[in-house]
Amino acid sequence: MAEIGTDIAKASQLLREGKLVGMPTETVYGLAGNALNPEAVTAIFETKKRPSFDPLIIHVGSLEQARSFIRFFPEELMALAESFWPGPLTLLLPKNDKIPDLVTSGLDTVAVRIPGHSLTRELLLNLDFPLAAPSANPFGYISPTRALHVQDQLGDKIPYILDGGDCTVGLESTIVGVEQGQVIVYRLGGIPVSAIEQVAGPVLILPQSSSNPKSPGMLKSHYAPKTPVLLGDLDTLVSEFSQRGENFGVLSFNKVFPEIPDARQVILSPSGDLGEAARNLFSGMRLLDKADVSVILAEELPEKDLGKAINDRLRRAAAK
Ligand code: AMP
Ligand code: MG
């Protein structure tokens, strides 16, 4: 099993040796390795069983570090970096030769982010290389939002997990790029589209269900528990499955179902707060996936602000 701790020097040392470390960020926990070391990058793909066509995000500690790995900074994206870095925003930038093709799956852009978690930024500023870090889960499964989630699934494959507590955003970063002057959102995430548009003007959101090779993270089925997820009107679903006598779990936004045992229901935010719901989404899905239920009944949240990204994850979790 991996050691769990808060020792930045130890994490740095392991990373310098080319090893992989579980790393907290404000979005989800990452499986981090030296992005400039092809062996470490290969190990990331193998450890996650991630297909090699699905490129990685590199994490840097400063704008200056970001600049050292790109050819130029498109001005539309610079404005976004100034507004939202450090934070849950990933920018697709024209890569230079320092970034191995393995990292970007051969694309000529590299996904870059300055994470907002203080421990992680300290780690990054301590290193003279960027960290490639996809979410620290087997490919296709729910992303981890606490150190124990990483331990559960990858603990036997990595030496150390840096413990930064529960993720404060709980959803992956919003991925944004620009093509011919048009700003494009490739993945909905921790920064709502409305906030992006306040800075960058109207954006294009790439179709949600594509398996477009340009953004393989947009695979239709993703972020999925092993237990099937059924999305719909919760009252209807709950009464239907109760009548059938099935052992189901419930993932609700703010509604309580008094007749369902606590162990089989997760209420994302009793007060109806979208930020709180985002923080609880993945841990709630994990909890229900471990409960002895044959199906998870869930509902979409209000389609606004973070609700859009939450609904995106719920739909992918429900997709087969
Ligand atoms: P994860 O690290 O698991 O959150 O996934 C990162 C996602 O970023 C991937 O699934 C890709 O879709 C996306 N990504 C990374 N680099 C690029 C790139 N150069 N162009 C388009 N999408 C990218
Ligand atoms: Mg992932």
Coordinates of C-alpha atoms and ligand atoms in Angstrom, one line a residue:
M1 CA 0.0 0.0 0.0
A2 CA 1.1 3.6 -0.6
E3 CA 2.3 5.7 2.3
I4 CA -0.1 8.7 2.8
G5 CA 1.4 11.9 4.2
T6 CA 2.0 15.6 3.8
D7 CA 5.8 15.5 3.2
I8 CA 6.5 17.6 0.2
A9 CA 10.3 16.9 0.3
K10 CA 9.5 13.2 0.1
A11 CA 7.1 13.6 -2.8
S12 CA 9.6 15.8 -4.7
Q13 CA 12.3 13.2 -4.2
L14 CA 10.2 10.4 -5.6
L15 CA 9.1 12.5 -8.5
R16 CA 12.8 13.4 -9.3
E17 CA 13.5 9.7 -9.3
G18 CA 10.9 9.2 -12.0
K19 CA 8.3 7.6 -9.7
L20 CA 4.6 8.4 -9.5
V21 CA 2.9 10.2 -6.6
G22 CA -0.8 10.7 -5.8
M23 CA -1.3 14.5 -5.7
P24 CA -4.1 16.6 -4.3
T25 CA -5.5 19.5 -6.3
E26 CA -8.6 21.5 -5.8
T27 CA -10.4 19.7 -8.6
V28 CA -9.6 16.0 -8.1
Y29 CA -6.6 14.0 -7.0
G30 CA -4.0 13.4 -9.7
L31 CA -1.6 10.6 -10.5
A32 CA 1.5 12.8 -11.0
G33 CA 4.8 12.1 -12.7
N34 CA 7.6 14.1 -14.3
A35 CA 6.1 15.3 -17.6
L36 CA 9.6 15.6 -19.2
N37 CA 10.5 12.0 -18.4
P38 CA 9.1 9.6 -21.0
E39 CA 9.4 6.6 -18.6
A40 CA 7.4 8.4 -15.9
V41 CA 4.8 9.4 -18.5
T42 CA 4.5 5.8 -19.8
A43 CA 4.1 4.6 -16.3
I44 CA 1.1 7.0 -15.8
F45 CA -0.6 5.5 -18.9
E46 CA 0.1 2.0 -17.7
T47 CA -0.9 2.5 -14.1
K48 CA -4.3 4.0 -15.1
K49 CA -4.7 1.6 -18.1
R50 CA -5.4 4.9 -20.0
P51 CA -5.3 4.6 -23.8
S52 CA -2.3 6.3 -25.3
F53 CA -4.5 8.5 -27.5
D54 CA -5.9 10.3 -24.4
P55 CA -3.4 13.2 -23.7
L56 CA -2.4 14.4 -20.3
I57 CA -2.6 17.8 -18.6
I58 CA 0.7 19.3 -17.3
H59 CA 0.7 21.1 -14.0
V60 CA 3.0 24.1 -13.4
G61 CA 3.5 26.4 -10.5
S62 CA 3.7 29.7 -12.3
L63 CA 2.9 31.6 -15.5
E64 CA 6.6 31.8 -16.2
Q65 CA 6.9 28.0 -16.1
A66 CA 3.9 27.7 -18.3
R67 CA 5.5 30.0 -20.9
S68 CA 8.7 27.9 -21.0
F69 CA 6.8 24.9 -22.5
I70 CA 4.8 26.7 -25.2
R71 CA 5.6 28.6 -28.5
F72 CA 3.2 31.5 -27.7
F73 CA 0.3 32.4 -25.5
P74 CA -2.9 33.2 -27.6
E75 CA -4.2 36.5 -26.2
E76 CA -7.7 35.2 -25.7
L77 CA -6.4 32.5 -23.5
M78 CA -4.0 34.8 -21.7
A79 CA -6.9 36.8 -20.4
L80 CA -8.4 33.6 -19.0
A81 CA -5.2 32.6 -17.4
E82 CA -5.0 36.0 -15.7
S83 CA -8.5 35.7 -14.4
F84 CA -8.6 32.1 -13.3
W85 CA -5.0 30.8 -12.5
P86 CA -4.3 29.3 -10.1
G87 CA -7.6 27.5 -10.4
P88 CA -9.7 24.8 -12.1
L89 CA -9.0 26.0 -15.7
T90 CA -6.9 24.0 -18.2
L91 CA -5.7 25.8 -21.4
L92 CA -4.7 24.2 -24.6
L93 CA -1.6 26.0 -25.7
P94 CA 0.8 25.5 -28.7
K95 CA 3.5 23.2 -27.3
N96 CA 7.2 23.5 -27.8
D97 CA 9.8 20.7 -28.2
K98 CA 10.4 20.3 -24.5
I99 CA 7.1 18.5 -24.0
P100 CA 7.4 14.8 -25.2
D101 CA 4.8 13.8 -27.8
L102 CA 3.8 11.0 -25.5
V103 CA 2.2 13.6 -23.1
T104 CA 0.1 15.2 -25.8
S105 CA -0.7 12.0 -27.8
G106 CA 1.0 13.6 -30.7
L107 CA -1.1 16.7 -30.7
D108 CA 0.7 20.1 -31.2
T109 CA -1.1 21.6 -28.3
V110 CA -0.4 20.9 -24.7
A111 CA -3.0 21.1 -21.9
V112 CA -1.6 23.3 -19.1
R113 CA -2.9 24.3 -15.7
I114 CA -1.7 26.1 -12.5
P115 CA -3.7 24.3 -9.7
G116 CA -5.0 26.3 -6.8
H117 CA -4.2 23.9 -4.0
S118 CA -1.5 25.4 -1.8
L119 CA 0.3 22.1 -1.0
T120 CA 0.4 21.3 -4.7
R121 CA 1.7 24.7 -5.7
E122 CA 4.4 24.4 -3.1
L123 CA 5.3 21.0 -4.6
L124 CA 5.4 22.4 -8.1
L125 CA 7.4 25.4 -7.2
N126 CA 9.9 23.0 -5.6
L127 CA 10.5 21.1 -8.8
D128 CA 12.3 22.1 -12.0
F129 CA 9.9 20.1 -14.2
P130 CA 6.1 20.2 -14.8
L131 CA 3.9 17.3 -13.5
A132 CA 1.8 15.4 -15.9
A133 CA -1.2 14.3 -13.8
P134 CA -4.5 12.7 -15.0
S135 CA -7.0 11.9 -12.4
A136 CA -5.7 9.1 -10.1
N137 CA -8.2 6.4 -10.9
P138 CA -8.4 3.5 -13.4
F139 CA -9.4 4.8 -16.8
G140 CA -13.2 5.4 -17.1
Y141 CA -13.9 5.2 -13.3
I142 CA -15.0 8.0 -11.0
S143 CA -12.3 10.5 -10.2
P144 CA -10.9 10.5 -6.6
T145 CA -11.6 13.5 -4.3
R146 CA -9.7 12.4 -1.2
A147 CA -6.4 10.5 -0.5
L148 CA -8.2 7.3 0.6
H149 CA -9.9 7.1 -2.8
V150 CA -6.5 7.0 -4.4
Q151 CA -5.2 4.4 -1.9
D152 CA -8.3 2.3 -2.6
Q153 CA -7.6 1.9 -6.3
L154 CA -4.0 2.7 -7.0
G155 CA -2.4 2.2 -3.5
D156 CA -0.6 -1.0 -4.6
K157 CA 0.9 0.6 -7.6
I158 CA 2.5 3.9 -6.2
P159 CA 4.8 4.6 -3.3
Y160 CA 3.3 7.8 -1.9
I161 CA 0.1 9.9 -1.8
L162 CA 0.4 13.5 -0.8
D163 CA -2.7 14.2 1.4
G164 CA -4.2 17.6 0.8
G165 CA -7.6 16.8 2.4
D166 CA -10.9 16.7 0.5
C167 CA -10.9 18.5 -2.8
T168 CA -12.7 21.9 -2.5
V169 CA -14.1 21.9 -6.1
G170 CA -14.6 18.2 -6.6
L171 CA -15.0 18.4 -10.4
E172 CA -12.3 18.3 -13.1
S173 CA -11.0 21.5 -14.6
T174 CA -12.8 23.3 -17.4
I175 CA -10.7 22.7 -20.6
V176 CA -10.5 25.7 -23.0
G177 CA -8.7 26.3 -26.3
V178 CA -9.0 28.7 -29.2
E179 CA -9.3 28.0 -32.9
Q180 CA -9.2 30.8 -35.5
G181 CA -10.0 33.3 -32.8
Q182 CA -13.0 31.3 -31.5
V183 CA -12.7 30.3 -27.8
I184 CA -13.9 26.7 -27.4
V185 CA -14.8 24.8 -24.2
Y186 CA -13.8 21.2 -24.7
R187 CA -14.8 20.0 -21.2
L188 CA -17.2 21.5 -18.7
G189 CA -15.6 21.7 -15.3
G190 CA -14.9 23.6 -12.1
I191 CA -15.1 27.1 -13.8
P192 CA -18.6 27.6 -15.1
V193 CA -19.0 28.6 -18.8
S194 CA -20.8 31.8 -17.7
A195 CA -17.6 32.9 -15.9
I196 CA -15.4 32.1 -18.9
E197 CA -17.8 34.1 -21.1
Q198 CA -17.5 37.1 -18.9
V199 CA -13.8 37.3 -19.7
A200 CA -13.6 35.8 -23.2
G201 CA -17.0 36.6 -24.7
P202 CA -19.3 34.0 -26.3
V203 CA -17.7 30.6 -26.4
L204 CA -18.4 27.4 -28.4
I205 CA -19.1 24.3 -26.3
L206 CA -18.0 21.2 -28.2
P207 CA -20.8 18.5 -28.4
Q208 CA -21.0 16.6 -25.2
S209 CA -21.2 13.1 -26.3
S210 CA -18.6 13.0 -29.0
S211 CA -15.6 10.7 -28.9
N212 CA -13.8 13.3 -31.0
P213 CA -10.1 12.4 -31.0
K214 CA -9.3 16.0 -30.5
S215 CA -10.6 15.7 -26.9
P216 CA -10.7 12.1 -26.0
G217 CA -11.7 13.0 -22.4
M218 CA -15.1 13.6 -23.9
L219 CA -15.8 9.9 -24.2
K220 CA -19.5 9.2 -23.8
S221 CA -19.2 6.7 -21.0
H222 CA -16.7 8.1 -18.4
Y223 CA -16.6 9.0 -14.7
A224 CA -18.7 5.8 -14.2
P225 CA -19.3 3.6 -11.2
K226 CA -19.5 -0.2 -11.7
T227 CA -23.1 -0.1 -10.6
P228 CA -25.4 1.1 -13.4
V229 CA -26.7 4.6 -13.0
L230 CA -30.3 5.5 -14.0
L231 CA -31.1 9.2 -14.5
G232 CA -34.7 10.5 -14.4
D233 CA -37.4 11.9 -12.2
L234 CA -36.4 10.6 -8.8
D235 CA -39.9 10.4 -7.3
T236 CA -41.0 8.3 -10.2
L237 CA -37.9 6.1 -10.2
V238 CA -38.0 5.5 -6.5
S239 CA -41.6 4.5 -6.4
E240 CA -41.1 2.2 -9.4
F241 CA -38.1 0.4 -8.0
S242 CA -39.6 0.2 -4.5
Q243 CA -42.6 -1.6 -5.9
R244 CA -40.3 -4.1 -7.7
G245 CA -38.6 -4.7 -4.3
E246 CA -35.2 -3.9 -5.8
N247 CA -32.2 -2.9 -3.6
F248 CA -31.4 0.5 -5.2
G249 CA -29.4 3.5 -4.2
V250 CA -30.4 7.1 -4.5
L251 CA -28.3 10.1 -5.5
S252 CA -30.4 13.2 -5.0
F253 CA -29.7 16.9 -5.3
N254 CA -31.4 18.1 -2.1
K255 CA -34.4 15.8 -1.5
V256 CA -34.5 13.3 1.3
F257 CA -36.4 10.0 0.9
P258 CA -37.3 9.1 4.5
E259 CA -38.2 5.5 3.6
I260 CA -34.8 4.7 2.2
P261 CA -32.0 3.7 4.6
D262 CA -29.2 6.3 5.0
A263 CA -26.6 3.9 3.7
R264 CA -28.3 3.8 0.4
Q265 CA -29.0 7.5 -0.2
V266 CA -26.7 10.4 -0.8
I267 CA -28.0 14.0 -0.7
L268 CA -25.6 16.1 -2.6
S269 CA -26.5 19.4 -1.0
P270 CA -29.4 19.6 1.5
S271 CA -29.5 23.4 1.0
G272 CA -29.5 23.1 -2.8
D273 CA -26.0 24.7 -3.2
L274 CA -24.3 23.7 -6.5
G275 CA -20.8 24.1 -5.2
E276 CA -21.5 21.8 -2.3
A277 CA -23.1 19.3 -4.7
A278 CA -20.0 19.3 -6.9
R279 CA -17.8 18.7 -3.9
N280 CA -19.9 15.7 -2.8
L281 CA -20.7 14.2 -6.3
F282 CA -17.8 11.8 -6.8
S283 CA -17.5 10.7 -3.2
G284 CA -21.3 10.1 -3.2
M285 CA -21.1 8.0 -6.3
R286 CA -18.2 6.0 -4.8
L287 CA -20.2 5.4 -1.6
L288 CA -23.2 4.1 -3.4
D289 CA -21.0 2.0 -5.7
K290 CA -19.7 0.3 -2.5
A291 CA -23.2 -0.1 -1.0
D292 CA -24.9 -3.4 -1.9
V293 CA -27.2 -2.0 -4.5
S294 CA -28.1 -3.2 -8.0
V295 CA -28.7 0.3 -9.5
I296 CA -28.1 3.9 -8.6
L297 CA -31.1 6.2 -9.2
A298 CA -30.1 9.8 -9.8
E299 CA -31.5 13.1 -11.1
E300 CA -30.1 15.9 -13.1
L301 CA -29.4 19.2 -11.2
P302 CA -30.5 22.7 -12.3
E303 CA -28.7 23.3 -15.7
K304 CA -26.9 26.4 -14.7
D305 CA -23.4 27.4 -13.4
L306 CA -21.7 24.3 -11.9
G307 CA -24.9 22.4 -12.5
K308 CA -24.0 22.1 -16.2
A309 CA -20.7 20.3 -15.4
I310 CA -22.3 18.1 -12.7
N311 CA -25.0 17.1 -15.2
D312 CA -22.3 16.3 -17.8
R313 CA -20.7 13.9 -15.3
L314 CA -24.0 12.3 -14.3
R315 CA -24.9 11.7 -18.0
R316 CA -21.6 10.1 -18.7
A317 CA -21.9 8.0 -15.6
A318 CA -25.3 6.9 -16.8
A319 CA -24.1 6.3 -20.4
K320 CA -23.4 2.8 -21.5
Ligands
AMP1 P1 -7.8 14.0 -17.0 O1 -6.4 14.3 -16.8 O2 -8.2 12.6 -16.7 O3 -8.7 15.0 -16.3 O4 -8.1 14.1 -18.5 C1 -7.5 15.2 -19.2 C2 -8.2 15.5 -20.5 O5 -7.6 16.6 -21.1 C3 -8.1 14.4 -21.5 O6 -9.1 13.5 -21.4 C4 -8.1 15.1 -22.8 O7 -9.4 15.1 -23.4 C5 -7.9 16.5 -22.5 N1 -6.7 17.0 -23.2 C6 -5.4 17.0 -22.7 N2 -4.6 17.5 -23.6 C7 -5.3 17.8 -24.7 C8 -5.0 18.5 -25.9 N3 -3.8 18.8 -26.3 N4 -6.0 18.7 -26.8 C9 -7.3 18.3 -26.4 N5 -7.6 17.8 -25.3 C10 -6.7 17.5 -24.4
MG2 MG -9.8 11.4 -15.7

